[in-house]
Coordinates of C-alpha atoms in Angstrom, one line a residue:
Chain A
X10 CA 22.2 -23.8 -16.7
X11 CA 19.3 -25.8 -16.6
X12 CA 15.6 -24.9 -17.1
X13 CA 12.7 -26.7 -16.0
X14 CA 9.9 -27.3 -18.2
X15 CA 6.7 -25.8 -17.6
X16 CA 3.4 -26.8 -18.3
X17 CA -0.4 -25.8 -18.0
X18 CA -1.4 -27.2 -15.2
X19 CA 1.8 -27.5 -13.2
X20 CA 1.1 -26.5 -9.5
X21 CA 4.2 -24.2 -8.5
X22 CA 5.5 -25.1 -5.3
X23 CA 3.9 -23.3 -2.1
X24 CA 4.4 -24.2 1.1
X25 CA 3.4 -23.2 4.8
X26 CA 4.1 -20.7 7.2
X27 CA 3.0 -19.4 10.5
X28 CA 2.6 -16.1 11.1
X29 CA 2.8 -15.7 14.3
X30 CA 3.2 -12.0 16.4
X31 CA 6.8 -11.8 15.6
X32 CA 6.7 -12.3 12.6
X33 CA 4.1 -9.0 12.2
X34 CA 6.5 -7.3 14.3
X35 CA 9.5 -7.9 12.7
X36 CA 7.4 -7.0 8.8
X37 CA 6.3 -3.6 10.9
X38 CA 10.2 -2.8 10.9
X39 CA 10.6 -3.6 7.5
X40 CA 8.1 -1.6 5.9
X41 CA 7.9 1.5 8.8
X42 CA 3.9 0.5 9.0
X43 CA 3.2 0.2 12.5
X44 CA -0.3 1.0 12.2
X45 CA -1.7 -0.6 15.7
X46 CA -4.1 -2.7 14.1
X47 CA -1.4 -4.5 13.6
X48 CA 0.6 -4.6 16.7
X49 CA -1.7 -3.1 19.4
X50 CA -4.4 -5.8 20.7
X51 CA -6.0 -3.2 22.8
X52 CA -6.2 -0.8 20.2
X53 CA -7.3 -3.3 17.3
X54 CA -10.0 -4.7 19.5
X55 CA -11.6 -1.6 19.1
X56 CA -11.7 -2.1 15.4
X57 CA -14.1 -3.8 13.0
X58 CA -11.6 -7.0 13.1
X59 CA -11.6 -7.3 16.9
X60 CA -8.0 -8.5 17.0
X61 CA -4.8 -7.9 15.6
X62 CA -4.5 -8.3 12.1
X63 CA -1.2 -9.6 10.0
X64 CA -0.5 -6.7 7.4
X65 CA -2.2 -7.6 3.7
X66 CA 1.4 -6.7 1.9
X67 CA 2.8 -9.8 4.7
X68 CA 0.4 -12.1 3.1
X69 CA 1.6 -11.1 -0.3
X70 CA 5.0 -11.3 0.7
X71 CA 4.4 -14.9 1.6
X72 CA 3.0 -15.3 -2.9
X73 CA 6.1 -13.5 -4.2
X74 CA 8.4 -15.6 -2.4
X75 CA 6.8 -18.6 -3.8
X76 CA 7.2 -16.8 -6.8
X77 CA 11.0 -15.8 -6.3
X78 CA 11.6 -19.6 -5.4
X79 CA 9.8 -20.5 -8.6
X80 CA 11.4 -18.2 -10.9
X81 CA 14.6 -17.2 -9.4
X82 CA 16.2 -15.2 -12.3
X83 CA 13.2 -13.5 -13.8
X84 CA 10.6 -12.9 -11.4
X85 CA 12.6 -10.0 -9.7
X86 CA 13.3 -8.8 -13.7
X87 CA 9.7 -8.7 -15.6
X88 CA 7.7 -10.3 -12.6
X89 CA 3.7 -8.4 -12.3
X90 CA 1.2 -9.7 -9.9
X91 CA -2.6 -8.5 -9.2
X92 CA -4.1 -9.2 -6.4
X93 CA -7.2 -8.8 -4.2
X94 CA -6.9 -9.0 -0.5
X95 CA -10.1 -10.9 0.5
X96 CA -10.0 -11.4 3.9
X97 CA -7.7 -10.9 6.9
X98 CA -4.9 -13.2 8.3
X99 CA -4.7 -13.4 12.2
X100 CA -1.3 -13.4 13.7
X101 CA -0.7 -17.2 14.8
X102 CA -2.3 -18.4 12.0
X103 CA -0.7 -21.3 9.0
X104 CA -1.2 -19.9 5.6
X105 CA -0.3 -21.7 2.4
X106 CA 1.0 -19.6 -0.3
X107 CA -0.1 -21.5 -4.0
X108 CA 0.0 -21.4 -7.7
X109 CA -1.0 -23.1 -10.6
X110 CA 0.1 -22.1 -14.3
X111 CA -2.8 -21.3 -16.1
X112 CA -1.1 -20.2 -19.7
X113 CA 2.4 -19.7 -21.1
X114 CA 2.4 -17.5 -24.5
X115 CA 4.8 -16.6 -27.1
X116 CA 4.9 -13.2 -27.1
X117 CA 7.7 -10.3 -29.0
X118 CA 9.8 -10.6 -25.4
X119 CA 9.2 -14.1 -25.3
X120 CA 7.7 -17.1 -23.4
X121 CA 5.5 -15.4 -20.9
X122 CA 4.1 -17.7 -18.3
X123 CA 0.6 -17.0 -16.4
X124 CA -0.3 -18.3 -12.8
X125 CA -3.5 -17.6 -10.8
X126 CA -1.5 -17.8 -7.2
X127 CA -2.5 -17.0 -3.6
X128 CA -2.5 -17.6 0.3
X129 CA -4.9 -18.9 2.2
X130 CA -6.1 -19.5 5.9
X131 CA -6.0 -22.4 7.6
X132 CA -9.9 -22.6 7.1
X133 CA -9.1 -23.1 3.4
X134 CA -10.7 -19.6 2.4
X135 CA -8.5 -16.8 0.2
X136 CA -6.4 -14.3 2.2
X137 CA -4.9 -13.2 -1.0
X138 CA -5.6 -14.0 -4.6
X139 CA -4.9 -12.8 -7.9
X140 CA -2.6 -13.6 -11.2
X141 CA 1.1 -12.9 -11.8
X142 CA 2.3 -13.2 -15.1
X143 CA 6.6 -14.0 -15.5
X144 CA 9.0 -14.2 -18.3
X145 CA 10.5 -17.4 -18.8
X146 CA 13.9 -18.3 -19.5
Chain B
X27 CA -9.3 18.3 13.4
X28 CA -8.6 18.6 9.7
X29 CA -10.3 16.1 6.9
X30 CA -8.1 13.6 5.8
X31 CA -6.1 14.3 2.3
X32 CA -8.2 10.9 1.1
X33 CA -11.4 13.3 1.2
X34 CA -10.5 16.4 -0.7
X35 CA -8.0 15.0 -2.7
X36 CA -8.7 15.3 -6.5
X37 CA -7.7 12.5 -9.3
X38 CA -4.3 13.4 -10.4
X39 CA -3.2 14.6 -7.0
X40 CA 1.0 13.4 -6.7
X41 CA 2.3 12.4 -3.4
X42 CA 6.2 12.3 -2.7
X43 CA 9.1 12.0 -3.9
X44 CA 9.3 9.3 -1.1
X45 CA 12.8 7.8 -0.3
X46 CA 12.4 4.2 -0.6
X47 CA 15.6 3.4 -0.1
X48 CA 15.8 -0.2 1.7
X49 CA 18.7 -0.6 4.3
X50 CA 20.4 -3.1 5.5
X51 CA 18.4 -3.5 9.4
X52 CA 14.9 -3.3 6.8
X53 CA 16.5 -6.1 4.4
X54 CA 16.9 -8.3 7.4
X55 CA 13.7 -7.5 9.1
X56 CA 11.8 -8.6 6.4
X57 CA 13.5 -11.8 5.9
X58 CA 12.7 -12.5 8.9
X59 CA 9.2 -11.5 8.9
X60 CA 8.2 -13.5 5.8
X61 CA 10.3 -16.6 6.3
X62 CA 14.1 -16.2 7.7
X63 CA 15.8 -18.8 6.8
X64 CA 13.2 -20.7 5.3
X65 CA 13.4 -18.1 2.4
X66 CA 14.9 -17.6 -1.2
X67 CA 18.1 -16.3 -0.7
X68 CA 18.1 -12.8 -2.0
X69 CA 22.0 -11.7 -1.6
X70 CA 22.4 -8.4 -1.9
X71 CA 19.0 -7.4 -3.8
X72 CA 16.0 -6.9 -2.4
X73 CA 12.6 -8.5 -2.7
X74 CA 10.9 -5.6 -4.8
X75 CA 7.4 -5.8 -2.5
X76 CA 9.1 -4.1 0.6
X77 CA 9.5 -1.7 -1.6
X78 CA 6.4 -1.1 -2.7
X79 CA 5.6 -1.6 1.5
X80 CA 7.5 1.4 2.0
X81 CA 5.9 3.6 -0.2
X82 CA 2.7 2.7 1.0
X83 CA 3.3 3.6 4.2
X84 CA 4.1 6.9 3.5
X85 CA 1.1 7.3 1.1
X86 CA -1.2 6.0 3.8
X87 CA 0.0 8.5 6.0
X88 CA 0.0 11.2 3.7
X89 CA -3.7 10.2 3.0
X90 CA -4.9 10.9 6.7
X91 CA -5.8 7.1 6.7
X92 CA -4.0 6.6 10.6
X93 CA -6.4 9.5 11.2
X94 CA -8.9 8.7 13.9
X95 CA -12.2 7.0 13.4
X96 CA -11.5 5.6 9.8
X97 CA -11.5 1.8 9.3
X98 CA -9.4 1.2 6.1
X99 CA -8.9 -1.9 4.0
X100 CA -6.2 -2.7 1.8
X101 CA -8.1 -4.2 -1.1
X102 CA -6.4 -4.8 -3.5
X103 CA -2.5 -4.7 -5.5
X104 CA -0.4 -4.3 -8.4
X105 CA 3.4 -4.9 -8.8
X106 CA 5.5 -4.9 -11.5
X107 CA 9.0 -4.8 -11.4
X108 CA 11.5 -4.6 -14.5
X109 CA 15.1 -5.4 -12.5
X110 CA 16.8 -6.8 -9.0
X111 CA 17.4 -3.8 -6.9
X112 CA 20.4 -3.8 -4.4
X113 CA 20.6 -3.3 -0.4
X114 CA 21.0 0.3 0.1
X115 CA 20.8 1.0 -3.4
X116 CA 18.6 4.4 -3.6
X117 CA 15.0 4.6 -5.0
X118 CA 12.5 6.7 -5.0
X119 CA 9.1 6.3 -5.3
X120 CA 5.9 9.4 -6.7
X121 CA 2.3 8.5 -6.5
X122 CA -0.6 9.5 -8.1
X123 CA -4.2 9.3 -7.0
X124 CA -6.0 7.2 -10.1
X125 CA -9.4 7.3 -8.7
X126 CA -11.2 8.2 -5.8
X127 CA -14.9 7.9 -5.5
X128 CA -17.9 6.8 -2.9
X129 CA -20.0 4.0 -3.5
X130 CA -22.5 2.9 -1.6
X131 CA -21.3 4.8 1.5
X132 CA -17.5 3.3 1.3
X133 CA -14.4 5.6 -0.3
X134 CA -12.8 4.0 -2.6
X135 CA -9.3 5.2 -3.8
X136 CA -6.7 3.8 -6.0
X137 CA -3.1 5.4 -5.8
X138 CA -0.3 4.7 -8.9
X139 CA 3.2 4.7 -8.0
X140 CA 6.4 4.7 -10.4
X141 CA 9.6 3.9 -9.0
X142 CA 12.7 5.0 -9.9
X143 CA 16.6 4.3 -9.7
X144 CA 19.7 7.1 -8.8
X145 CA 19.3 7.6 -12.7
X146 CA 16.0 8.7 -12.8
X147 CA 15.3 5.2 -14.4
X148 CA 11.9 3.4 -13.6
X149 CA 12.6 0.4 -12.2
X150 CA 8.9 -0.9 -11.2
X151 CA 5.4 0.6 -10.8
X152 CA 2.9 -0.6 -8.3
X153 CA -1.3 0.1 -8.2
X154 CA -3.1 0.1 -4.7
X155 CA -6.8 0.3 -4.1
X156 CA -8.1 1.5 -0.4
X157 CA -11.3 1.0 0.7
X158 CA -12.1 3.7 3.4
X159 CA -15.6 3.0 5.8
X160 CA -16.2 5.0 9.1
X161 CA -16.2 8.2 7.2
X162 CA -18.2 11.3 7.0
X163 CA -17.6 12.6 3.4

């Protein structure tokens, strides 16, 4: 098997993804949440957003699968992530989901590696932000 | 109509058991919903945050927080997850409310949740913090 080496500093590899309608629809299945703010555009004009919103745990989603392409065998196994959800995504929007390791510790269950990661809007601001912290290899 | 459990509830309060138990038809709706097949490819586990989407659904209901009038934000999340979990494979998740206060005219609220296997086993445990405006309490 062969294991990357990891470094302070490394940017983990994100990418891009539009969320459009769909996409909202087909997470409100998934979870059972079919709150209409997220689904209803008559409904969530009503609302303090004025349109539909993509569901918060959607946007985290989008970090843990950057994190699950990242660290494949251990991130499903160990894995913890804190986040704050700082502002909503609109359905047809691009976020990018990011990370950059900020530590990597010996510890008694071993190498621990620590990543401030996120998603943000295509106007550059913070959907979702936070740490995650994985076991390494 | 009644108060919402989010405004009598007292710290310590439990919610569930909740069957969290992901099927197949969910499995593939939230591929699809965070990335199809533009996504790590899972095989027969699961990504552990529908999961933790699950429960929250059915703590968000049990708070009152589809109740009319409210205007709730998801602000904030913890995951941590100790091993894969299988399609199908049964788990059930118990919350407990960790704090619930008002500042400044908002409700803020912060429900633990342990998850566990067939075995009784905890397999994960998650933290969410709601932030609750539009209410009279």
């Amino acid at each position: 098997m062969i294991t990357r080496s990891r470094s302070v500093g490394d940017a983990l590899a994100g990418f891009e993804r539009l969320i459009a309608q769909d996409r909202v629809n087909d997470y409100a299945s998934a979870s059972g949440d079919h709150n209409p703010i997220h689904l209803d555009e008559a409904y969530a004009a009503t609302t303090q957003f004025g349109t539909r919103i993509v569901h918060g745990m959607l946007s985290l989603a989008l970090v843990t699968e950057m994190l699950a392409a990242e660290f494949p065998n251990t991130w499903h196994s160990g894995g913890k992530i804190k986040v704050r959800f700082n502002a909503p995504v609109i359905p047809g929007e691009t976020v990018t989901a990011y990370g950059e390791i900020t530590s990597i510790d010996e510890t008694d269950h071993g190498r621990i590696v620590t990543c401030n990661v996120g998603c943000k809007k295509p106007d550059g601001t913070d959907a979702v932000s936070g740490r995650a912290t994985i076991p390494l290899e | 109509m009644a108060e919402p459990l989010i405004s009598t509830a007292v710290i310590g309060h439990e919610f569930g058991p909740y069957d969290v138990t992901i099927v197949g038809e969910r499995a593939t709706a939230y591929s699809a919903a965070v990335g199809g097949d533009e996504s790590p490819d899972y095989g027969d586990t699961l990504a552990p945050i529908i999961i933790v989407a699950a429960a929250l659904t059915e703590l968000i209901d049990d708070l009152g927080l589809y109740s009319g009038g409210l205007q709730t934000v998801h602000a904030g999340q913890e995951v941590s997850w100790g091993r894969a979990v299988y399609i199908g494979e049964k788990v059930e998740a118990r919350g407990k409310l960790a704090a619930n206060s008002i500042r400044r005219g908002n409700h803020f609220a912060t429900v633990t949740v342990s998850y566990t296997d067939g075995n009784g086993a905890e397999i994960g445990t998650s933290s969410t913090t709601i932030i609750v405006t539009g209410e009279q309490s």
